[in-house]
Amino acid sequence: MSVSEKKFGVLQTGESAKIYHLENKSGAYAEVTDFGAILVKVCVPDKEGTLTDVVLGYDDLASYEVNGCFFGATIGRSGNRIGGAKFSINGKEVVLAQNENDNNLHSGPDGFEKKLWKAVEISQDKNSVVFNRISPDGENGYPGEFDVSVKYEFTEENELKIHYQGVCDEPTIANMTNHSYFNLNGEGSGSAMDQYLTLHAKYYTPVADSHSIPTGVYEEVAGTPMDFRTAKKIGQDIDADFDQLKYTGGYDHNYVTDNYAKGSRRLIATAYSDKSGIAMDVATDCPCVQLYAGNFIIHEDGKNGHVYTKRNAFCLETQVEPNAVNVEDFHSPILNTGEQYDSVTSYRFYIKK
C-alpha cells in the first residue's frame, strides 16, 4: 500500500491544494484533496479487471471551487436541510444562513467543502490520510469552535472508510456526511438508473412539499415506490405517480435504516451493476441515509471531457434525519460541550459472483 501526494492547483485565494493518492497492493486506489476534504476518485476493477472510476467529479481545482452539485464533498457541520434555517439549543435561538428556499442546506453557502483543510497525518501502513480544520464560532451561524477531522482509508479489500471526529467548546450540531455520486459503470457512462439498489430500511421520512423538509413522521415503505428492501433498479419506479417522487423530481429522501444501535456499524445498503459487475456495500453507524438519484444534475462538465446530466449517478449520504434538530422524535444531531463526535461510514467495492 502507498500514499503519495501531488499538487492539484492554486485556489482563488492564492493557496495551493494537493491531491493524495491512496493505492493498495492490487492497484485499486482512491484520491482525495485537502480542498474541502473532497473525494475525487475511486478506481476499482470491473468484472474484466479494468480499473473503473465510480465517482463523479472534476479534473480541475477551479471546478471544485464552484461545485454546485457537491461532488465528493465533505459536508459539515450538518448534512441535509434545516427548516427555516434556525433552531434552538438550550433555549437559545440559532439563526443560520439560508441557501435553499428558506432552509439551510448542507450547512450553508460556504461550508466545509469550500475550505482548505490541513493534512495532519499520513499513514503508509493504513493507506490513509487525516484532514483537520478548526471551524470558528459562528461559521455559517453554527455556535462554538469545532475542531474537526476527516480520515480517509482505502483498504486491501477495496473498502473506503471515512471517519469523522470532532469536539466543540459549545453545544452545536454535528451531522457530517460525504456527498459522493456513484455510477458503478464508471463516471461519464450515462444513466445509473439501471443499477440495482437494496436499502435495509422499513421506514422513510416523507417530505411536506418540494422544499424537502420532512413532515416529522416515519412511514412504511411497504406497498410504495419507496421500497428498496429487495434489490430493484433505481429507475424502476422513479417516475411513478406518487406525490413524494413528484415533490422532489425522483428519489431525494431520507431512509431510516434497520437495526440502528448507537456506535455500531452495520450494512445498510448494497448497489450493483450487472454491466460492470461492480457491487458496493455501504456500512455506517448513522441511523439514516439519504438516497438521491441525481435529479438536479443539469449539465456538468466533469472528468475526462464527460458531461454529466440528470440521473447519471446516485448518492447514499449517511446522516440523522433532515431537520432532526427541530423534531423531538428524530435522532438528535446535537453535540454537547466537550463531547466527542465520532462516526464511520464505509463503501466497499467488489465483483458480485
C-alpha positions as a printed Julia matrix, in Angstrom:
353×3 Matrix{Float64}:
   0.0     0.0     0.0
   1.16    3.52   -0.6
   0.13    7.12   -0.09
   1.56    9.75   -2.41
   0.78   13.4    -2.93
   0.9    15.89   -5.75
  -0.11   19.48   -6.37
  -3.72   19.87   -7.52
  -3.73   23.58   -8.27
  -3.96   27.07   -6.84
  -7.14   28.43   -5.29
  -8.52   31.89   -5.97
  -7.17   32.81   -2.53
  -3.65   32.03   -3.79
  -3.36   28.96   -1.55
  -2.16   25.68   -3.03
  -4.19   22.48   -2.82
  -2.91   18.91   -3.03
  -4.28   15.54   -4.07
  -3.49   12.43   -2.01
  -3.37    9.1    -3.84
  -4.23    6.04   -1.7
  -3.31    2.86   -3.6
  -3.49   -0.73   -2.39
  -1.43   -3.73   -3.5
  -3.91   -4.68   -6.23
  -3.53   -1.28   -7.91
  -7.01   -0.06   -6.98
  -6.96    3.42   -5.49
  -8.82    6.42   -4.14
  -7.84   10.08   -4.44
  -8.78   12.87   -2.05
  -7.89   16.54   -1.89
  -7.22   18.83    1.06
  -9.56   21.36   -0.54
 -12.91   20.57    1.04
 -11.64   17.14    2.16
 -13.25   16.06   -1.12
 -13.25   12.55   -2.55
 -12.03   12.95   -6.13
 -11.67    9.39   -7.45
 -12.37    5.78   -6.54
 -10.85    3.42   -9.13
 -11.7    -0.26   -8.7
 -11.68   -3.21  -11.11
 -14.77   -4.22  -13.08
 -15.55   -7.86  -13.94
 -12.99   -7.72  -16.8
 -10.32   -6.38  -14.44
 -10.4    -2.88  -15.94
  -9.91   -0.1   -13.37
 -13.07    1.98  -13.32
 -13.59    5.36  -11.64
 -17.01    5.04   -9.98
 -17.48    8.59   -8.62
 -18.43   11.76  -10.48
 -16.2    14.8   -10.2
 -13.88   17.22  -11.96
 -10.36   17.19  -13.35
  -9.51   20.69  -12.14
  -9.49   22.53   -8.84
 -11.37   25.57  -10.17
 -14.46   23.43  -10.82
 -14.39   22.14   -7.25
 -14.32   25.75   -6.03
 -17.78   26.1    -7.64
 -19.12   22.51   -7.3
 -22.82   23.33   -7.2
 -23.67   19.62   -7.04
 -21.33   18.93   -4.06
 -19.45   16.19   -5.96
 -17.43   14.15   -3.45
 -17.82   16.82   -0.79
 -17.32   16.5     2.95
 -20.46   18.15    4.32
 -20.33   19.87    7.69
 -21.21   20.73   10.3
 -24.64   19.49    9.28
 -25.66   17.49    6.23
 -29.02   17.92    4.51
 -31.65   20.54    5.41
 -32.62   22.51    8.5
 -36.08   24.01    8.07
 -36.32   27.79    8.26
 -32.53   27.85    8.75
 -32.91   28.09   12.52
 -33.16   26.0    15.65
 -32.97   26.36   19.41
 -30.29   24.86   21.6
 -30.58   25.12   25.4
 -33.3    27.72   24.93
 -31.16   29.94   22.7
 -32.27   30.54   19.11
 -29.59   29.97   16.47
 -30.07   31.57   13.06
 -28.21   30.03   10.13
 -27.5    31.11    6.58
 -30.35   30.44    4.15
 -29.14   28.92    0.9
 -32.07   26.87   -0.45
 -35.55   28.37   -0.32
 -35.83   29.4     3.36
 -33.72   26.47    4.55
 -30.13   25.79    5.46
 -28.81   23.13    3.06
 -25.56   21.26    3.78
 -24.63   23.89    6.39
 -24.84   26.96    4.18
 -23.29   28.67    1.17
 -19.71   28.41    2.4
 -19.48   25.01    4.03
 -16.66   22.63    4.81
 -16.41   21.63    1.14
 -15.18   25.16    0.3
 -12.43   25.26    2.95
  -8.77   24.3     2.71
  -8.07   21.57    5.26
  -4.71   20.55    6.65
  -3.3    17.06    6.16
  -2.17   16.29    9.71
  -1.45   12.57    9.47
  -0.43   10.28    6.62
  -0.1     6.55    7.25
   1.57    4.29    4.69
   0.63    1.25    6.83
  -3.04    2.16    6.96
  -3.1     3.69    3.45
  -4.8     6.7     4.95
  -4.76   10.46    5.31
  -6.34   12.63    8.04
  -7.56   16.15    7.27
  -8.23   18.65   10.05
  -9.62   22.17   10.39
 -10.92   24.49   13.07
 -14.42   25.71   12.26
 -14.68   29.04   14.08
 -17.52   30.02   16.38
 -20.37   31.42   14.28
 -19.31   29.91   10.96
 -22.48   29.93    8.83
 -24.26   30.7    12.13
 -23.27   27.5    13.95
 -22.24   28.03   17.59
 -18.89   27.11   19.1
 -15.38   26.45   17.85
 -15.44   22.99   16.28
 -12.14   21.12   15.96
 -12.94   18.55   13.28
 -11.1    15.86   11.34
 -11.9    13.52    8.45
  -9.86   10.37    7.87
  -9.9     8.57    4.52
  -8.57    4.99    4.48
  -8.5     2.67    1.46
  -8.03   -0.97    2.41
  -6.68   -4.06    0.63
 -10.32   -5.19    0.35
 -11.18   -2.08   -1.74
 -13.1    -0.59    1.15
 -13.08    3.18    1.5
 -13.53    4.1     5.17
 -14.45    7.68    6.1
 -14.01    8.5     9.79
 -15.33   11.8    11.19
 -14.24   13.11   14.58
 -14.68   16.42   16.34
 -15.1    18.33   19.58
 -16.69   21.72   20.23
 -16.42   24.24   23.08
 -20.18   24.99   22.95
 -23.25   22.88   22.21
 -23.58   22.67   18.43
 -24.76   20.36   15.64
 -22.59   17.56   14.27
 -24.15   15.55   11.44
 -21.44   15.09    8.85
 -21.62   13.14    5.61
 -19.96   12.6     2.26
 -21.78   13.68   -0.89
 -20.18   11.38   -3.47
 -22.17   10.5    -6.58
 -21.75    6.86   -7.63
 -22.08    5.25  -11.02
 -20.89    1.63  -10.91
 -20.42    1.56  -14.69
 -17.94    4.42  -14.34
 -18.25    8.18  -14.27
 -19.38    9.51  -17.64
 -21.1     6.27  -18.65
 -24.61    7.78  -18.71
 -27.64    6.95  -16.63
 -27.22    4.99  -13.4
 -30.91    4.13  -13.21
 -30.43    0.54  -14.46
 -28.2    -0.22  -11.48
 -29.7    -2.21   -8.63
 -30.11   -0.99   -5.07
 -31.04   -2.69   -1.82
 -31.79   -0.47    1.19
 -32.25   -2.12    4.57
 -34.95    0.28    5.7
 -38.54   -0.41    6.68
 -39.28    3.31    7.09
 -38.61    6.59    5.37
 -39.39   10.2     6.27
 -41.89   11.73    3.81
 -41.45   15.41    2.92
 -44.12   18.07    3.18
 -43.61   19.56   -0.28
 -40.95   20.42   -2.86
 -38.86   22.21   -0.2
 -37.98   18.73    1.07
 -38.46   19.27    4.81
 -39.8    16.06    6.45
 -43.29   16.1     7.92
 -41.86   14.74   11.18
 -43.28   11.21   10.96
 -42.0     7.83    9.8
 -43.91    5.98    7.11
 -43.5     2.4     5.98
 -42.02    1.83    2.55
 -44.13   -1.32    2.05
 -46.52   -1.05   -0.87
 -44.94    2.15   -2.2
 -42.32    3.05   -4.85
 -40.03    3.92   -1.92
 -39.45    0.25   -1.1
 -35.9    -0.98   -1.79
 -35.84   -3.79    0.77
 -35.47   -6.22   -2.13
 -33.0    -5.28   -4.85
 -34.52   -3.38   -7.76
 -33.31   -1.0   -10.43
 -33.11    2.53   -9.04
 -35.1     3.81  -12.01
 -37.8     1.15  -11.91
 -40.36    3.25  -10.01
 -38.7     6.68  -10.06
 -41.36    8.23  -12.31
 -44.31    6.6   -10.54
 -47.5     8.59   -9.95
 -46.6     9.13   -6.3
 -46.63   12.53   -4.61
 -43.34   12.05   -2.74
 -41.47   11.44   -6.01
 -43.23   14.3    -7.75
 -42.25   16.75   -4.99
 -38.54   16.04   -5.45
 -38.3    15.07   -9.13
 -37.4    11.5    -8.19
 -35.7     9.95   -5.18
 -34.29   12.53   -2.77
 -35.46   11.06    0.5
 -34.21   10.02    3.91
 -34.46    6.35    4.87
 -34.47    5.22    8.5
 -32.22    2.18    8.35
 -32.84   -1.06   10.24
 -31.03   -2.32   13.35
 -29.55    1.0    14.45
 -27.59    0.91   17.7
 -25.52    3.92   18.71
 -21.85    3.44   17.89
 -22.37    0.19   16.0
 -21.65   -0.02   12.27
 -23.79   -2.33   10.14
 -24.62   -2.91    6.49
 -27.37   -0.55    5.35
 -27.27   -0.71    1.54
 -25.9    -2.59   -1.45
 -25.74   -1.32   -5.02
 -24.83   -3.39   -8.06
 -24.33   -3.08  -11.81
 -24.81   -6.2   -13.92
 -22.98   -4.44  -16.77
 -19.68   -3.8   -14.94
 -20.14   -6.49  -12.29
 -19.16   -3.95   -9.63
 -21.06   -4.06   -6.34
 -20.84   -1.61   -3.43
 -21.73   -2.26    0.21
 -22.44    0.74    2.45
 -21.92    0.32    6.2
 -22.39    3.04    8.82
 -23.07    3.81   12.46
 -25.55    6.53   11.43
 -29.29    5.9    11.85
 -30.31    7.15    8.41
 -29.27    7.57    4.8
 -30.38    9.95    2.06
 -30.99    8.35   -1.33
 -30.56   10.99   -4.02
 -30.88    9.95   -7.66
 -29.12   12.95   -9.22
 -32.43   14.51  -10.3
 -30.99   18.02  -10.45
 -27.76   17.42  -12.36
 -28.42   19.66  -15.36
 -25.2    19.93  -17.35
 -21.91   19.48  -15.54
 -18.59   19.37  -17.37
 -16.94   16.51  -15.49
 -13.84   14.36  -15.7
 -12.25   13.23  -18.95
 -14.4    15.54  -21.1
 -17.59   13.86  -19.92
 -20.81   15.83  -19.47
 -22.98   14.72  -16.55
 -26.75   15.11  -16.77
 -29.91   14.11  -14.88
 -29.75   10.76  -13.07
 -26.22    9.9   -14.21
 -25.4     8.8   -10.63
 -26.85    8.23   -7.18
 -25.86    9.32   -3.66
 -26.12    7.43   -0.38
 -25.47   10.08    2.26
 -25.38    8.71    5.81
 -26.87   11.04    8.43
 -29.55   11.68   11.02
 -32.95   12.73    9.71
 -33.15   16.08    7.86
 -34.28   18.88   10.2
 -33.79   16.49   13.14
 -32.73   19.32   15.45
 -36.28   20.7    15.18
 -38.15   17.38   15.55
 -38.17   15.82   19.01
 -38.95   12.3    17.76
 -35.97   12.22   15.36
 -32.4    11.27   16.3
 -30.66   14.25   17.86
 -27.7    15.8    16.0
 -26.7    17.95   19.0
 -23.1    17.67   20.17
 -22.65   18.89   23.71
 -19.67   20.87   25.01
 -16.56   18.69   25.15
 -18.36   15.62   23.85
 -16.51   13.59   21.19
 -18.19   13.36   17.8
 -17.18   10.06   16.22
 -18.74    8.43   13.16
 -17.61    5.99   10.46
 -19.14    5.22    7.08
 -17.56    2.82    4.59
 -18.06    1.94    0.94
 -16.72   -1.5    -0.05
 -16.34   -2.4    -3.71
 -16.18   -5.95   -5.09
 -17.21   -8.11   -8.03
 -20.53   -9.8    -7.48
 -20.25  -13.52   -8.16
